[in-house]
Amino acid sequence: MKKTITVIRGDGIGPEIIEQALKVLDKIGEKFGHSFQYQEILAGGAAIDACGTSLPPESLEKCLRCDSVLLGAVGGPKWDGVPKEIRPEAALLGIRSAMGLYANLRPARLFPQLAGASPLKAEIVEKGIDLMMVRELIGGAYFGEHRTVLENGEETAHDDMTYAEHEIDRIARRAFQIARKRSGRVVSVDKANVLDTSRLWRKVVHRAAAEFPDVECADMLVDNAAMQLVKNPSQFDVIVTENLFGDILSDEASMITGSIGMMASASLGDGTRGMYEPIHGSAPDIAGRDLANPIGTILSAAMMLRYSFDMDKEADCIEQAVNAVLDAGYRTADCMSEGCTKLSCSAMGQRILESLF
Ligand code: IPM
Ligand code: MG
């Protein structure tokens, strides 16, 4: 099969981790007889430096004309002062919205080999963590009207948070479909005791749930969910929630696994095309030093094969290789522990490449 992948190396450690993922994809292509063609685009800080804006129109155009997008990371303190419309983050939001990627899938899994790296107590972690955060990605406060105005003689900021029924319905259905392939349990997270958007969220989620009688659906308030994630994370399988709550809870969920550098994500719409990126950011403090963990990006490439290209065998192959390398005790600096062998970013990529069977 031939696939065109739009590649955004981005900022900070982005270029280093993408390099490793592309090596792995090339080898998979060779092994399974696919041809992956890459079209590189500028987005984020690198695009601000080169063209004065974080998402040049020709970059967006290429995201809309490809089979999927693979992104390293964008942003960094260098661009903190730029106007909000052209900040590196604006590129990310612009691509998500223009591609219609309303469903953000963020699996948080405790790798048994790394159980010791979790900040949670051993007795909590030993029950395992394997959950899928399904975050609504192109609605809510992120995409409402933002304005700062003078009111009654002082600056006053507004961020409008809006959800329409169809926006809730489609993400709820996506979560139920995912749950069907997992344990069949969904927890819908909201703040229905305070927010109208959450009350509508709950109503629409329940209505959609009625069409999935085989899936168990429970509601949880977001403050309680934040607490339950550290108290008893193994109770969760699929969590579905709105954009801002999902942003916060997905960082929490990945942190409790102890290995944020390993976590991948997929952003999907109604078609097969998606955008894939590691959960972690651009880590400017370690950029360019060959220290970063490339596994989150490599596993994101595996998610791309599975979700957008229907290449399950190929995705399994990558995931097994990552597992084998961890089993053999190889670690990058972020999750190094005693008795393990420390590898650079490129050496880790190479190990995984050599373990693709
Ligand atoms: C994420 C990030 C982004 C978000 C930022 C960089 C705009 O935190 O992907 O979770 O808030 O969605
Ligand atoms: Mg975030």
GROMACS .gro file of C-alpha atoms and ligand atoms in nm:
model
  370
    1MET     CA    1   0.000   0.000   0.000
    2LYS     CA    2   0.114   0.354  -0.070
    3LYS     CA    3   0.052   0.622   0.192
    4THR     CA    4   0.143   0.989   0.203
    5ILE     CA    5   0.228   1.111   0.549
    6THR     CA    6   0.259   1.479   0.632
    7VAL     CA    7   0.545   1.516   0.877
    8ILE     CA    8   0.585   1.803   1.122
    9ARG     CA    9   0.919   1.777   1.296
   10GLY     CA   10   0.837   2.092   1.493
   11ASP     CA   11   1.038   2.243   1.776
   12GLY     CA   12   1.261   2.138   2.065
   13ILE     CA   13   1.309   1.761   2.067
   14GLY     CA   14   1.054   1.725   1.783
   15PRO     CA   15   1.310   1.670   1.504
   16GLU     CA   16   1.505   1.407   1.701
   17ILE     CA   17   1.208   1.194   1.795
   18ILE     CA   18   1.048   1.218   1.451
   19GLU     CA   19   1.374   1.097   1.296
   20GLN     CA   20   1.350   0.774   1.495
   21ALA     CA   21   0.983   0.720   1.411
   22LEU     CA   22   1.052   0.763   1.038
   23LYS     CA   23   1.332   0.506   1.054
   24VAL     CA   24   1.091   0.260   1.211
   25LEU     CA   25   0.819   0.336   0.954
   26ASP     CA   26   1.065   0.285   0.668
   27LYS     CA   27   1.164  -0.053   0.802
   28ILE     CA   28   0.800  -0.153   0.845
   29GLY     CA   29   0.733  -0.043   0.488
   30GLU     CA   30   1.019  -0.258   0.365
   31LYS     CA   31   0.909  -0.559   0.570
   32PHE     CA   32   0.541  -0.551   0.482
   33GLY     CA   33   0.565  -0.413   0.128
   34HIS     CA   34   0.424  -0.062   0.184
   35SER     CA   35   0.556   0.264   0.059
   36PHE     CA   36   0.537   0.554   0.303
   37GLN     CA   37   0.604   0.888   0.139
   38TYR     CA   38   0.673   1.183   0.360
   39GLN     CA   39   0.587   1.544   0.288
   40GLU     CA   40   0.752   1.769   0.543
   41ILE     CA   41   0.585   2.091   0.647
   42LEU     CA   42   0.670   2.378   0.877
   43ALA     CA   43   0.439   2.446   1.169
   44GLY     CA   44   0.481   2.590   1.519
   45GLY     CA   45   0.785   2.788   1.628
   46ALA     CA   46   0.996   2.675   1.334
   47ALA     CA   47   0.734   2.820   1.100
   48ILE     CA   48   0.720   3.147   1.296
   49ASP     CA   49   1.096   3.181   1.253
   50ALA     CA   50   1.086   3.097   0.882
   51CYS     CA   51   0.761   3.261   0.766
   52GLY     CA   52   0.632   3.479   1.050
   53THR     CA   53   0.332   3.263   1.127
   54SER     CA   54   0.292   2.927   1.300
   55LEU     CA   55   0.065   2.772   1.038
   56PRO     CA   56   0.145   2.890   0.684
   57PRO     CA   57  -0.145   2.820   0.443
   58GLU     CA   58   0.066   2.579   0.234
   59SER     CA   59   0.136   2.374   0.547
   60LEU     CA   60  -0.233   2.344   0.629
   61GLU     CA   61  -0.305   2.259   0.268
   62LYS     CA   62  -0.068   1.961   0.292
   63CYS     CA   63  -0.239   1.840   0.613
   64LEU     CA   64  -0.565   1.836   0.422
   65ARG     CA   65  -0.411   1.648   0.130
   66CYS     CA   66  -0.244   1.342   0.278
   67ASP     CA   67  -0.331   1.011   0.440
   68SER     CA   68  -0.227   1.122   0.790
   69VAL     CA   69  -0.014   1.366   0.983
   70LEU     CA   70   0.272   1.274   1.216
   71LEU     CA   71   0.379   1.547   1.457
   72GLY     CA   72   0.679   1.568   1.691
   73ALA     CA   73   0.610   1.863   1.918
   74VAL     CA   74   0.562   2.237   1.881
   75GLY     CA   75   0.633   2.536   2.103
   76GLY     CA   76   0.892   2.661   2.348
   77PRO     CA   77   0.980   2.964   2.559
   78LYS     CA   78   1.141   3.133   2.258
   79TRP     CA   79   0.795   3.214   2.121
   80ASP     CA   80   0.628   3.309   2.452
   81GLY     CA   81   0.605   3.674   2.351
   82VAL     CA   82   0.442   3.633   2.008
   83PRO     CA   83   0.078   3.741   1.954
   84LYS     CA   84  -0.172   3.467   2.042
   85GLU     CA   85  -0.300   3.429   1.684
   86ILE     CA   86   0.038   3.309   1.564
   87ARG     CA   87   0.164   3.124   1.872
   88PRO     CA   88   0.293   2.769   1.806
   89GLU     CA   89  -0.013   2.630   1.988
   90ALA     CA   90  -0.238   2.810   1.741
   91ALA     CA   91  -0.094   2.590   1.466
   92LEU     CA   92  -0.195   2.279   1.654
   93LEU     CA   93  -0.547   2.406   1.718
   94GLY     CA   94  -0.575   2.524   1.357
   95ILE     CA   95  -0.481   2.183   1.217
   96ARG     CA   96  -0.713   1.997   1.457
   97SER     CA   97  -1.003   2.216   1.364
   98ALA     CA   98  -0.943   2.235   0.986
   99MET     CA   99  -0.905   1.856   0.967
  100GLY     CA  100  -1.219   1.804   1.180
  101LEU     CA  101  -1.029   1.594   1.434
  102TYR     CA  102  -1.285   1.592   1.713
  103ALA     CA  103  -1.176   1.271   1.884
  104ASN     CA  104  -0.848   1.267   2.071
  105LEU     CA  105  -0.750   0.920   2.187
  106ARG     CA  106  -0.488   0.912   2.459
  107PRO     CA  107  -0.412   0.567   2.592
  108ALA     CA  108  -0.244   0.568   2.934
  109ARG     CA  109  -0.091   0.234   3.009
  110LEU     CA  110   0.148   0.127   3.280
  111PHE     CA  111   0.428  -0.068   3.117
  112PRO     CA  112   0.490  -0.349   3.368
  113GLN     CA  113   0.865  -0.306   3.309
  114LEU     CA  114   0.835   0.053   3.433
  115ALA     CA  115   0.599   0.002   3.727
  116GLY     CA  116   0.867   0.138   3.959
  117ALA     CA  117   0.866   0.472   3.776
  118SER     CA  118   0.504   0.550   3.867
  119PRO     CA  119   0.476   0.817   4.137
  120LEU     CA  120   0.189   0.618   4.291
  121LYS     CA  121   0.233   0.367   4.573
  122ALA     CA  122   0.314   0.011   4.469
  123GLU     CA  123  -0.013  -0.126   4.614
  124ILE     CA  124  -0.212   0.108   4.390
  125VAL     CA  125  -0.007   0.043   4.079
  126GLU     CA  126   0.006  -0.333   4.110
  127LYS     CA  127  -0.357  -0.360   3.997
  128GLY     CA  128  -0.241  -0.214   3.665
  129ILE     CA  129  -0.330   0.098   3.468
  130ASP     CA  130  -0.463   0.060   3.116
  131LEU     CA  131  -0.711   0.326   3.022
  132MET     CA  132  -0.814   0.518   2.714
  133MET     CA  133  -0.884   0.887   2.751
  134VAL     CA  134  -1.123   1.003   2.479
  135ARG     CA  135  -1.108   1.382   2.473
  136GLU     CA  136  -1.335   1.606   2.264
  137LEU     CA  137  -1.085   1.812   2.069
  138ILE     CA  138  -1.244   2.090   1.864
  139GLY     CA  139  -1.512   2.238   2.087
  140GLY     CA  140  -1.560   2.389   2.430
  141ALA     CA  141  -1.356   2.672   2.577
  142TYR     CA  142  -1.068   2.619   2.334
  143PHE     CA  143  -1.279   2.723   2.037
  144GLY     CA  144  -1.524   2.970   2.191
  145GLU     CA  145  -1.479   3.344   2.165
  146HIS     CA  146  -1.178   3.474   2.359
  147ARG     CA  147  -1.160   3.841   2.442
  148THR     CA  148  -1.010   4.074   2.699
  149VAL     CA  149  -1.194   4.406   2.732
  150LEU     CA  150  -1.225   4.698   2.968
  151GLU     CA  151  -1.532   4.662   3.185
  152ASN     CA  152  -1.610   4.892   3.474
  153GLY     CA  153  -1.264   5.039   3.447
  154GLU     CA  154  -1.072   4.713   3.469
  155GLU     CA  155  -0.951   4.449   3.227
  156THR     CA  156  -1.193   4.161   3.208
  157ALA     CA  157  -1.131   3.837   3.018
  158HIS     CA  158  -1.395   3.611   2.863
  159ASP     CA  159  -1.351   3.259   2.728
  160ASP     CA  160  -1.677   3.133   2.593
  161MET     CA  161  -1.741   2.761   2.644
  162THR     CA  162  -1.999   2.615   2.408
  163TYR     CA  163  -2.115   2.267   2.314
  164ALA     CA  164  -2.384   2.176   2.064
  165GLU     CA  165  -2.564   1.841   2.080
  166HIS     CA  166  -2.401   1.702   1.766
  167GLU     CA  167  -2.053   1.774   1.903
  168ILE     CA  168  -2.127   1.573   2.216
  169ASP     CA  169  -2.311   1.297   2.039
  170ARG     CA  170  -2.029   1.211   1.798
  171ILE     CA  171  -1.759   1.195   2.065
  172ALA     CA  172  -1.983   0.986   2.293
  173ARG     CA  173  -2.047   0.739   2.012
  174ARG     CA  174  -1.675   0.719   1.940
  175ALA     CA  175  -1.609   0.637   2.305
  176PHE     CA  176  -1.876   0.366   2.309
  177GLN     CA  177  -1.734   0.209   1.992
  178ILE     CA  178  -1.389   0.204   2.144
  179ALA     CA  179  -1.524   0.054   2.467
  180ARG     CA  180  -1.681  -0.229   2.267
  181LYS     CA  181  -1.334  -0.336   2.162
  182ARG     CA  182  -1.205  -0.308   2.519
  183SER     CA  183  -1.382  -0.395   2.843
  184GLY     CA  184  -1.716  -0.236   2.754
  185ARG     CA  185  -1.704   0.027   3.027
  186VAL     CA  186  -1.718   0.405   2.981
  187VAL     CA  187  -1.696   0.677   3.244
  188SER     CA  188  -1.823   1.012   3.118
  189VAL     CA  189  -1.661   1.301   3.303
  190ASP     CA  190  -1.835   1.639   3.342
  191LYS     CA  191  -1.919   1.915   3.588
  192ALA     CA  192  -2.295   1.882   3.562
  193ASN     CA  193  -2.346   2.019   3.914
  194VAL     CA  194  -2.230   2.360   3.792
  195LEU     CA  195  -2.205   2.398   3.411
  196ASP     CA  196  -2.480   2.406   3.149
  197THR     CA  197  -2.242   2.261   2.890
  198SER     CA  198  -2.195   1.966   3.126
  199ARG     CA  199  -2.567   1.920   3.186
  200LEU     CA  200  -2.619   1.901   2.810
  201TRP     CA  201  -2.315   1.673   2.787
  202ARG     CA  202  -2.471   1.430   3.033
  203LYS     CA  203  -2.810   1.431   2.860
  204VAL     CA  204  -2.663   1.366   2.515
  205VAL     CA  205  -2.421   1.101   2.642
  206HIS     CA  206  -2.710   0.913   2.808
  207ARG     CA  207  -2.917   0.932   2.490
  208ALA     CA  208  -2.631   0.789   2.283
  209ALA     CA  209  -2.561   0.525   2.550
  210ALA     CA  210  -2.912   0.386   2.502
  211GLU     CA  211  -2.802   0.273   2.157
  212PHE     CA  212  -2.509   0.080   2.304
  213PRO     CA  213  -2.684  -0.148   2.555
  214ASP     CA  214  -2.377  -0.373   2.568
  215VAL     CA  215  -2.162  -0.087   2.701
  216GLU     CA  216  -2.181   0.021   3.064
  217CYS     CA  217  -2.182   0.399   3.104
  218ALA     CA  218  -2.136   0.587   3.432
  219ASP     CA  219  -2.104   0.961   3.505
  220MET     CA  220  -1.834   1.113   3.721
  221LEU     CA  221  -1.774   1.475   3.818
  222VAL     CA  222  -1.438   1.604   3.701
  223ASP     CA  223  -1.302   1.687   4.046
  224ASN     CA  224  -1.382   1.338   4.165
  225ALA     CA  225  -1.230   1.192   3.847
  226ALA     CA  226  -0.904   1.377   3.916
  227MET     CA  227  -0.901   1.223   4.262
  228GLN     CA  228  -1.001   0.872   4.152
  229LEU     CA  229  -0.719   0.870   3.896
  230VAL     CA  230  -0.461   0.881   4.171
  231LYS     CA  231  -0.660   0.682   4.427
  232ASN     CA  232  -0.771   0.390   4.216
  233PRO     CA  233  -0.675   0.424   3.849
  234SER     CA  234  -0.737   0.058   3.767
  235GLN     CA  235  -1.115   0.117   3.793
  236PHE     CA  236  -1.106   0.304   3.459
  237ASP     CA  237  -1.119   0.167   3.109
  238VAL     CA  238  -1.257   0.431   2.870
  239ILE     CA  239  -1.299   0.788   2.994
  240VAL     CA  240  -1.482   1.036   2.770
  241THR     CA  241  -1.479   1.405   2.842
  242GLU     CA  242  -1.484   1.755   2.697
  243ASN     CA  243  -1.182   1.942   2.565
  244LEU     CA  244  -1.046   2.130   2.867
  245PHE     CA  245  -1.118   1.857   3.123
  246GLY     CA  246  -0.958   1.610   2.882
  247ASP     CA  247  -0.648   1.824   2.847
  248ILE     CA  248  -0.597   1.825   3.222
  249LEU     CA  249  -0.698   1.466   3.298
  250SER     CA  250  -0.491   1.323   3.014
  251ASP     CA  251  -0.175   1.479   3.155
  252GLU     CA  252  -0.264   1.336   3.494
  253ALA     CA  253  -0.336   0.992   3.347
  254SER     CA  254  -0.008   0.980   3.160
  255MET     CA  255   0.191   1.101   3.461
  256ILE     CA  256   0.064   0.825   3.689
  257THR     CA  257   0.202   0.567   3.448
  258GLY     CA  258   0.544   0.711   3.529
  259SER     CA  259   0.648   0.729   3.169
  260ILE     CA  260   0.497   1.024   2.987
  261GLY     CA  261   0.773   0.983   2.727
  262MET     CA  262   0.614   0.653   2.620
  263MET     CA  263   0.261   0.782   2.567
  264ALA     CA  264   0.115   0.816   2.219
  265SER     CA  265  -0.199   0.981   2.090
  266ALA     CA  266  -0.431   0.988   1.791
  267SER     CA  267  -0.663   1.266   1.682
  268LEU     CA  268  -0.940   1.147   1.453
  269GLY     CA  269  -1.241   1.277   1.269
  270ASP     CA  270  -1.508   1.092   1.074
  271GLY     CA  271  -1.279   0.975   0.796
  272THR     CA  272  -0.972   0.759   0.828
  273ARG     CA  273  -0.720   1.042   0.824
  274GLY     CA  274  -0.578   1.148   1.158
  275MET     CA  275  -0.299   1.333   1.330
  276TYR     CA  276  -0.062   1.138   1.554
  277GLU     CA  277   0.172   1.278   1.814
  278PRO     CA  278   0.334   1.187   2.144
  279ILE     CA  279   0.164   1.329   2.454
  280HIS     CA  280   0.475   1.503   2.583
  281GLY     CA  281   0.583   1.847   2.470
  282SER     CA  282   0.889   1.990   2.298
  283ALA     CA  283   1.117   1.971   2.606
  284PRO     CA  284   1.342   2.261   2.499
  285ASP     CA  285   1.575   2.200   2.796
  286ILE     CA  286   1.703   1.876   2.645
  287ALA     CA  287   1.658   1.959   2.276
  288GLY     CA  288   1.942   1.875   2.038
  289ARG     CA  289   2.127   1.658   2.289
  290ASP     CA  290   2.008   1.316   2.175
  291LEU     CA  291   1.856   1.253   2.519
  292ALA     CA  292   1.483   1.242   2.446
  293ASN     CA  293   1.267   0.933   2.461
  294PRO     CA  294   1.148   0.852   2.108
  295ILE     CA  295   0.905   0.578   2.218
  296GLY     CA  296   0.596   0.804   2.245
  297THR     CA  297   0.648   0.910   1.883
  298ILE     CA  298   0.724   0.558   1.762
  299LEU     CA  299   0.407   0.431   1.932
  300SER     CA  300   0.215   0.721   1.777
  301ALA     CA  301   0.333   0.601   1.437
  302ALA     CA  302   0.204   0.255   1.535
  303MET     CA  303  -0.133   0.409   1.621
  304MET     CA  304  -0.136   0.572   1.278
  305LEU     CA  305  -0.087   0.235   1.113
  306ARG     CA  306  -0.365   0.082   1.324
  307TYR     CA  307  -0.629   0.355   1.318
  308SER     CA  308  -0.577   0.530   0.984
  309PHE     CA  309  -0.422   0.265   0.760
  310ASP     CA  310  -0.588  -0.046   0.899
  311MET     CA  311  -0.245  -0.209   0.936
  312ASP     CA  312  -0.291  -0.404   1.258
  313LYS     CA  313  -0.010  -0.653   1.199
  314GLU     CA  314   0.233  -0.374   1.130
  315ALA     CA  315   0.126  -0.184   1.443
  316ASP     CA  316   0.157  -0.502   1.652
  317CYS     CA  317   0.507  -0.547   1.516
  318ILE     CA  318   0.616  -0.203   1.639
  319GLU     CA  319   0.449  -0.246   1.979
  320GLN     CA  320   0.614  -0.584   2.027
  321ALA     CA  321   0.953  -0.440   1.938
  322VAL     CA  322   0.911  -0.165   2.197
  323ASN     CA  323   0.813  -0.425   2.454
  324ALA     CA  324   1.112  -0.643   2.371
  325VAL     CA  325   1.352  -0.350   2.408
  326LEU     CA  326   1.202  -0.260   2.747
  327ASP     CA  327   1.215  -0.626   2.854
  328ALA     CA  328   1.583  -0.631   2.766
  329GLY     CA  329   1.635  -0.343   3.010
  330TYR     CA  330   1.704  -0.058   2.769
  331ARG     CA  331   1.586   0.285   2.883
  332THR     CA  332   1.627   0.648   2.785
  333ALA     CA  333   1.730   0.891   3.060
  334ASP     CA  334   1.372   0.991   3.154
  335CYS     CA  335   1.284   0.644   3.281
  336MET     CA  336   1.626   0.506   3.369
  337SER     CA  337   1.650   0.289   3.678
  338GLU     CA  338   1.917   0.078   3.845
  339GLY     CA  339   2.027  -0.232   3.657
  340CYS     CA  340   1.904  -0.097   3.323
  341THR     CA  341   2.112   0.020   3.027
  342LYS     CA  342   2.084   0.386   2.936
  343LEU     CA  343   2.046   0.471   2.569
  344SER     CA  344   2.042   0.795   2.375
  345CYS     CA  345   1.739   0.889   2.165
  346SER     CA  346   1.898   0.764   1.843
  347ALA     CA  347   2.033   0.445   2.005
  348MET     CA  348   1.684   0.367   2.139
  349GLY     CA  349   1.540   0.418   1.790
  350GLN     CA  350   1.806   0.187   1.650
  351ARG     CA  351   1.736  -0.085   1.912
  352ILE     CA  352   1.366  -0.077   1.831
  353LEU     CA  353   1.444  -0.092   1.461
  354GLU     CA  354   1.659  -0.399   1.514
  355SER     CA  355   1.385  -0.565   1.720
  356LEU     CA  356   1.117  -0.545   1.450
  357PHE     CA  357   1.044  -0.907   1.367
  358IPM     C1  358  -0.226   1.903   2.434
  358IPM     C2  359  -0.158   2.036   2.455
  358IPM     C3  360  -0.232   2.141   2.373
  358IPM     C4  361  -0.375   2.144   2.423
  358IPM     C5  362  -0.169   2.280   2.375
  358IPM     C6  363  -0.024   2.277   2.333
  358IPM     C7  364  -0.247   2.378   2.294
  358IPM     O1  365  -0.154   2.069   2.589
  358IPM     O2  366  -0.225   1.855   2.320
  358IPM     O3  367  -0.280   1.849   2.530
  358IPM     O4  368  -0.404   2.211   2.524
  358IPM     O5  369  -0.461   2.081   2.361
  359MG      MG  370  -0.228   1.916   2.716
   0.00000   0.00000   0.00000
